[in-house]
Coordinates of C-alpha atoms in Angstrom, one line a residue:
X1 CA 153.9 254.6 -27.2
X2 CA 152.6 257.0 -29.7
X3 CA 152.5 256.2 -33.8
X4 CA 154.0 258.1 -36.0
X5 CA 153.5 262.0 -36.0
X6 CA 151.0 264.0 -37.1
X7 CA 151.5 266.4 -39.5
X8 CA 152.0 270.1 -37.4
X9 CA 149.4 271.4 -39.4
X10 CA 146.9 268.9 -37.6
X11 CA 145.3 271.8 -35.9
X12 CA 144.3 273.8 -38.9
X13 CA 143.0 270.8 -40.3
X14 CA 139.5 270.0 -40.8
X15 CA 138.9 267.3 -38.1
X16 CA 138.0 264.0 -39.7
X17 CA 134.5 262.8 -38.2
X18 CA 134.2 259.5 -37.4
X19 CA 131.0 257.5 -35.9
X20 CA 132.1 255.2 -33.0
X21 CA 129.6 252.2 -31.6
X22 CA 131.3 251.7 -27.9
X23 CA 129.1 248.0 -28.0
X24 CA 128.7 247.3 -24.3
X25 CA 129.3 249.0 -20.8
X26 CA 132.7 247.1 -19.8
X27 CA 136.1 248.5 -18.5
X28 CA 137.6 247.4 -22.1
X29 CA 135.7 250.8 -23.1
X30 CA 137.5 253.2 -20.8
X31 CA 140.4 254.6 -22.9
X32 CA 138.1 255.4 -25.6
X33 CA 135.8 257.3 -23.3
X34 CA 139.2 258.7 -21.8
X35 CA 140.2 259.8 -25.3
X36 CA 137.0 262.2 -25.7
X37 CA 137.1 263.9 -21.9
X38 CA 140.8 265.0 -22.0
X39 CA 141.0 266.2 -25.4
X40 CA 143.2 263.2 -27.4
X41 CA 140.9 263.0 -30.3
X42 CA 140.5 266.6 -31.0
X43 CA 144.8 266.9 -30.6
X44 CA 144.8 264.1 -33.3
X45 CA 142.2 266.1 -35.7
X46 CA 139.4 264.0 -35.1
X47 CA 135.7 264.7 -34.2
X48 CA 134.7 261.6 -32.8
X49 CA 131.0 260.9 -31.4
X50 CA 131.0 257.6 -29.4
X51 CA 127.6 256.3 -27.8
X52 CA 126.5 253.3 -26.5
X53 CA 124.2 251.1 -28.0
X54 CA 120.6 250.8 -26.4
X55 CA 120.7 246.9 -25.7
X56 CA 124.0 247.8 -24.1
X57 CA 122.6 250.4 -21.8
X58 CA 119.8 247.8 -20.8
X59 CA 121.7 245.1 -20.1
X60 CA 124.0 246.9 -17.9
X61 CA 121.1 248.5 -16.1
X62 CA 120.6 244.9 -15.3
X63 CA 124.1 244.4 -14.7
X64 CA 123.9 247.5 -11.8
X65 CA 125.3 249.8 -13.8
X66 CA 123.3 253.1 -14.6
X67 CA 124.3 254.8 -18.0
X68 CA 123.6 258.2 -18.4
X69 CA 120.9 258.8 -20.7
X70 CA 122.7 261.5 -23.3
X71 CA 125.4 258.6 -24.1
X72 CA 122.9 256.0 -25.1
X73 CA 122.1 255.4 -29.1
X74 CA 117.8 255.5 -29.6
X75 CA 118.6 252.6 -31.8
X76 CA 120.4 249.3 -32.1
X77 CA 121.8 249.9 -36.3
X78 CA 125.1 249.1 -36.2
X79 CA 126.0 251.7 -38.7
X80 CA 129.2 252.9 -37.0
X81 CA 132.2 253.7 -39.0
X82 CA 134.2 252.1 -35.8
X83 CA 132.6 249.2 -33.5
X84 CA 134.5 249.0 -30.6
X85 CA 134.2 245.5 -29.5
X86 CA 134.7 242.0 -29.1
X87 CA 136.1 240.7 -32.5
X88 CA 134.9 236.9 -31.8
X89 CA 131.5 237.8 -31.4
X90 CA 131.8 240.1 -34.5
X91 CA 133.1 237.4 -36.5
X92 CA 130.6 235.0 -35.4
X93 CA 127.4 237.8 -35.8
X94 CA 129.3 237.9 -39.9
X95 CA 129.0 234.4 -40.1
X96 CA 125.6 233.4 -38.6
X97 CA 123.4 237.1 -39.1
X98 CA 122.4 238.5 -43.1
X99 CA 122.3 241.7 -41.4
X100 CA 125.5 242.1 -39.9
X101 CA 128.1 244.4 -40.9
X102 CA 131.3 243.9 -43.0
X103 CA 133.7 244.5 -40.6
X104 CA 137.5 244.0 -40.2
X105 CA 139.8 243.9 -37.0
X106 CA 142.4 246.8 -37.0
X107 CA 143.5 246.6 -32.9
X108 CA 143.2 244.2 -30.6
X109 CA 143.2 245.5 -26.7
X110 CA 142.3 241.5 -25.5
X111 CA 144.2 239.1 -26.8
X112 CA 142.9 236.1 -23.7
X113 CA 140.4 235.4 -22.1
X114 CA 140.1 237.3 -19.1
X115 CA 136.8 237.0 -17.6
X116 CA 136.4 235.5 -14.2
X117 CA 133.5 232.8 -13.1
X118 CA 131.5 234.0 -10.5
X119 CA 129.2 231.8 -8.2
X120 CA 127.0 231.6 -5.4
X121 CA 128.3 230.6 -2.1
X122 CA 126.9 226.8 -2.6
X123 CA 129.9 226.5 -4.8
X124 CA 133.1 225.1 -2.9
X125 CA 135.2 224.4 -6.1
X126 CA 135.5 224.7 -9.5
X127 CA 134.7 221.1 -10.0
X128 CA 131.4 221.4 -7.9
X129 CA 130.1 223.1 -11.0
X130 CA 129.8 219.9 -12.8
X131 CA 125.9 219.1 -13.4
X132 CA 125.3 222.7 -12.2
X133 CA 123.8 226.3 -14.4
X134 CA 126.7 228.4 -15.9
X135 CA 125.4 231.6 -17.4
X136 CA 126.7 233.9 -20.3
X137 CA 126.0 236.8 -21.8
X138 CA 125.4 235.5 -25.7
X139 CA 125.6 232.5 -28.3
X140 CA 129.3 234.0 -30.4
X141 CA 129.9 236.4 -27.2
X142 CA 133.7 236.3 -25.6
X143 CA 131.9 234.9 -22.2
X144 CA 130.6 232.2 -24.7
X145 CA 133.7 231.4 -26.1
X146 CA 135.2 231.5 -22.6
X147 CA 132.5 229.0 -21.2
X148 CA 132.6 226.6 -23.7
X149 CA 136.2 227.0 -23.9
X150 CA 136.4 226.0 -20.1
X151 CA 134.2 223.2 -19.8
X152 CA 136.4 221.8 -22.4
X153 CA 139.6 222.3 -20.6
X154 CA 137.1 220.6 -17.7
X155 CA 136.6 217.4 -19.8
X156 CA 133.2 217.9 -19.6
X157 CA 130.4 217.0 -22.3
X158 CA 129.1 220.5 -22.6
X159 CA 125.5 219.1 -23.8
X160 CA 125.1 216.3 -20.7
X161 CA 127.5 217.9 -17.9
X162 CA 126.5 221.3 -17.7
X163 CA 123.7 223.8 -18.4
X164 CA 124.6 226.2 -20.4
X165 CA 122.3 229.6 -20.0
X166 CA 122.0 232.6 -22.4
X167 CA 122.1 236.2 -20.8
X168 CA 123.2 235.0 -17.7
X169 CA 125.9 237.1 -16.7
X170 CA 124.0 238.9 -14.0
X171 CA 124.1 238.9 -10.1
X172 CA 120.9 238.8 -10.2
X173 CA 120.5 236.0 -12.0
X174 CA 122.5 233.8 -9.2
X175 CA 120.6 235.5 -6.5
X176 CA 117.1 234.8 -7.9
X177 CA 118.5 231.0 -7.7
X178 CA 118.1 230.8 -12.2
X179 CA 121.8 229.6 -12.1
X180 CA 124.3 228.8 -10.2
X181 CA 127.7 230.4 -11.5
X182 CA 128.4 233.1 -14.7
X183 CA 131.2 234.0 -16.7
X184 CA 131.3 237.4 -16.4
X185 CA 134.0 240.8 -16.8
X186 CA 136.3 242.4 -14.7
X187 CA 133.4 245.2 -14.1
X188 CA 130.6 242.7 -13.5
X189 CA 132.9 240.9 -11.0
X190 CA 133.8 243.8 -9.3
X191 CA 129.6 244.5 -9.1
X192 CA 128.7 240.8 -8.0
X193 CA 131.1 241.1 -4.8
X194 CA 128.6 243.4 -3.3
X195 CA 126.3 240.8 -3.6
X196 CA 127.9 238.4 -1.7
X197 CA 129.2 236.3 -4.5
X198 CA 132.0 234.1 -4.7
X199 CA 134.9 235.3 -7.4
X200 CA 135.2 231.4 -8.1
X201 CA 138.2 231.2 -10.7
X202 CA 140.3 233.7 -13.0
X203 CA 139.8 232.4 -16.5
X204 CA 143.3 234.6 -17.5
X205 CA 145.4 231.9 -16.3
X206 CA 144.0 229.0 -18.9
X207 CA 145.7 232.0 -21.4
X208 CA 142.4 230.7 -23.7
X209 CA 143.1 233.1 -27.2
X210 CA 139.9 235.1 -27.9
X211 CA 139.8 238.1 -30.3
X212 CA 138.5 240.0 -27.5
X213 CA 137.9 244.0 -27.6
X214 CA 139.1 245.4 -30.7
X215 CA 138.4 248.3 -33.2
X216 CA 136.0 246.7 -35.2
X217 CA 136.3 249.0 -38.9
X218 CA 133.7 248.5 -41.7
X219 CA 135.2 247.5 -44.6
X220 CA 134.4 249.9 -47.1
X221 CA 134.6 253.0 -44.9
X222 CA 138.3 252.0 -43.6
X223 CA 139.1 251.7 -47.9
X224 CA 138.8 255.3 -48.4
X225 CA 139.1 256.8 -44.9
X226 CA 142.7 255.0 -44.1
X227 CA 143.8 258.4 -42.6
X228 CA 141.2 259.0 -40.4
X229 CA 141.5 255.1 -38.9
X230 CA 145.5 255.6 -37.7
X231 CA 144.1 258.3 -36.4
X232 CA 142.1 256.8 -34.2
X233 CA 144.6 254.1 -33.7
X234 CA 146.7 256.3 -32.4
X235 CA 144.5 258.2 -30.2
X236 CA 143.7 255.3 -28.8
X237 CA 147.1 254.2 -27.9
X238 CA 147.1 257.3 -26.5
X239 CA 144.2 256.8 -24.5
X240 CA 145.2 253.4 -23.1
X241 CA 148.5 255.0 -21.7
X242 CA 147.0 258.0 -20.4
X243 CA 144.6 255.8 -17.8
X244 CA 147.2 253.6 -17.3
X245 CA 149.3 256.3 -15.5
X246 CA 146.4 258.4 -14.5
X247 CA 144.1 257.0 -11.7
X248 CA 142.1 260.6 -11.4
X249 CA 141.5 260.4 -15.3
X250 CA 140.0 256.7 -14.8
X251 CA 137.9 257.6 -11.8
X252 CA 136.5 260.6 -13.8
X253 CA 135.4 258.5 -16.0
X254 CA 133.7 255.8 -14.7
X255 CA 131.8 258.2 -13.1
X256 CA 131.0 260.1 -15.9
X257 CA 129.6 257.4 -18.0
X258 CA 129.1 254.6 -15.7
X259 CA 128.2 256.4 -12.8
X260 CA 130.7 254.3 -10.5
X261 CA 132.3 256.0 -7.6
X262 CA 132.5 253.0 -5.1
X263 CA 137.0 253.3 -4.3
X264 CA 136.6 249.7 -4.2
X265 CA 135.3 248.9 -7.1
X266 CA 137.0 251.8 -9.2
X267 CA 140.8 250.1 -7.4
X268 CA 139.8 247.0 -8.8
X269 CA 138.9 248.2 -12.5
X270 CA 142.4 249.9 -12.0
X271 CA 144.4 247.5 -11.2
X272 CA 142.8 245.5 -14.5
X273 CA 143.5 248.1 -16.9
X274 CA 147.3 247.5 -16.4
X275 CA 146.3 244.2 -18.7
X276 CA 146.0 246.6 -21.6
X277 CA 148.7 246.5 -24.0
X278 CA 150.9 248.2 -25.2
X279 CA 150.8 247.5 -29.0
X280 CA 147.7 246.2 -29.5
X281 CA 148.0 244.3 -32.9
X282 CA 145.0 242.5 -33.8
X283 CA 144.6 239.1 -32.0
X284 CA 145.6 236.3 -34.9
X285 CA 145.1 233.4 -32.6
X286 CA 142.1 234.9 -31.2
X287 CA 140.7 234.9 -34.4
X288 CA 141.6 231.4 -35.3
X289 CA 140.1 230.0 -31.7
X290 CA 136.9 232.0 -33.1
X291 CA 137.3 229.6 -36.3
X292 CA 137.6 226.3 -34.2
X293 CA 135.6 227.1 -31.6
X294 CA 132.3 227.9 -33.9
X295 CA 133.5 225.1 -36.0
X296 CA 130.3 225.8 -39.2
X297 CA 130.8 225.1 -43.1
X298 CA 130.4 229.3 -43.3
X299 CA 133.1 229.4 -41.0
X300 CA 135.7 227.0 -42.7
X301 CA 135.3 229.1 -46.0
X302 CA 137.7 231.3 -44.5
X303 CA 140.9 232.1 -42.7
X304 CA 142.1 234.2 -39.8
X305 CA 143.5 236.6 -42.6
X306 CA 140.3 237.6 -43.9
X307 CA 139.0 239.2 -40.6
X308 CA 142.3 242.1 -39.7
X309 CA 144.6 244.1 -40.8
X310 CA 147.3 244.7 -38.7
X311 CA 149.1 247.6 -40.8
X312 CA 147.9 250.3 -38.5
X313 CA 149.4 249.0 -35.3
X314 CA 152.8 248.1 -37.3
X315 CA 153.2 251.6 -38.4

């Protein structure tokens, strides 16, 4: 699965240092976490320091999940030579936000939509969420693109037919009776069953494109640091293998940075991160669902080239 070789000489090298924004605290994140702890950076001559953004951190503290202070950014600049992410909500941020960064997509590890809707016991069916609350995480975010996405596939009016509510995508948002259902990830589904929620529906099988994690490069650093990005690339093909065959490396990790050790919900993460794939080339038609989906005259001055370049992953 690897790219192609290193040069031997990689360990006499001077190890090319590279900032890395992990965005927020979701099982997409493992294999780069993976990629620090057992030593695949440093054997690809790289010194990589990877934190979490403080917004992250907070909103998975109220997601249930307690991230260790040392790993958590003091500020919310995204600055970081790598973004690893969601490249909808990245292309969206460019579109709508003067202060975003210039970014382009280099790897795509999510490709569709594969979020699940959780609700509260009230809900029988998928179609008893009509005229009821659906929550999400953030206007441009994937669980926005996936709940606008479904309540199209629905046939519903998404203005009339359901309420639509911004950072929803808690437990405990259902439980204090604010909404009714959320789109939410593998990891916050896995969280909300200890609540006594319902896992209502599997959004993977409407295969709805989405640009969804990704290695998120800014522009002008990936110009003159080409070497040290397929470095990373590969690492992180690396990485994704590595947890994929390695349950003990997985469980170290998400209790080392997410402080989860429940076997039931560290199984079910698991048994996700077989979705990874292989060759992670950056998701085209996720990109273009971005485009149509946040239909805006910014958004029609460009094209799904514009946003990736897929010539790491083809090397």
């Amino acid at each position: 699965m690897s790219a192609v070789p290193l040069a031997t000489s990689v360990a006499q090298e001077t190890p090319f240092a590279i900032e890395v924004s992990l965005g927020d605290v979701s099982l997409n994140k493992v294999p780069f976490l993976a990629a620090a702890d057992e030593g695949i950076y440093e054997k690809n001559g790289l010194s990589v320091h990877q934190f979490i953004t403080l917004y992250a951190a907070d909103k998975a503290r109220h997601q249930g999940v307690d991230v260790p202070l040392e790993f958590v950014k003091a500020d919310d600049v995204d600055d970081a030579h790598i973004g690893v992410g969601g490249g909808t909500p990245m292309i969206v941020r460019m579109m709508r936000d003067v202060r975003a960064t210039d970014r382009v997509i280099i790897a795509s590890f999510e490709n569709r939509i594969v979020s699940h809707i959780v609700s509260s016991q009230n809900i029988a069916t998928v179609e008893d969420l009509k005229g009821k609350r659906l929550g999400y995480s953030g206007d441009g975010a994937v669980t926005h693109l996936a709940a606008l996405s479904f309540v199209k596939l629905m046939g519903w009016d998404p203005h009339n037919d359901i309420s639509l509510f911004i950072h929803g995508n808690t437990p405990s948002a259902i439980t204090s009776g604010k909404i009714d259902a959320f789109v939410g990830s593998v990891l916050v589904r896995s969280l909300a069953e200890q609540e006594n929620l319902k896992d209502l529906v599997d959004l993977a099988q409407y295969e709805i494109p989405v640009a969804g994690s990704s290695l998120n490069a800014e522009r002008g650093w990936l110009s003159n640091n080409r070497e040290a990005a397929r470095r990373f690339v590969k690492s992180s093909i690396e990485a994704v293998a590595l947890i994929k065959t390695d349950r003990a490396v997985f469980a170290r990790v998400m209790e080392r940075w997410f402080n989860i050790t429940d076997p039931i919900t560290v199984d079910a993460m698991y048994a996700e991160a077989a979705r990874f794939p292989q060759k992670p080339y950056p998701a085209v038609d996720g990109i273009q669902n971005t485009l149509d989906v946040y239909d805006t005259r910014e958004m029609r001055l460009h094209t799904a080239d514009d946003f990736y370049d897929n010539s790491f992953i083809a090397e």
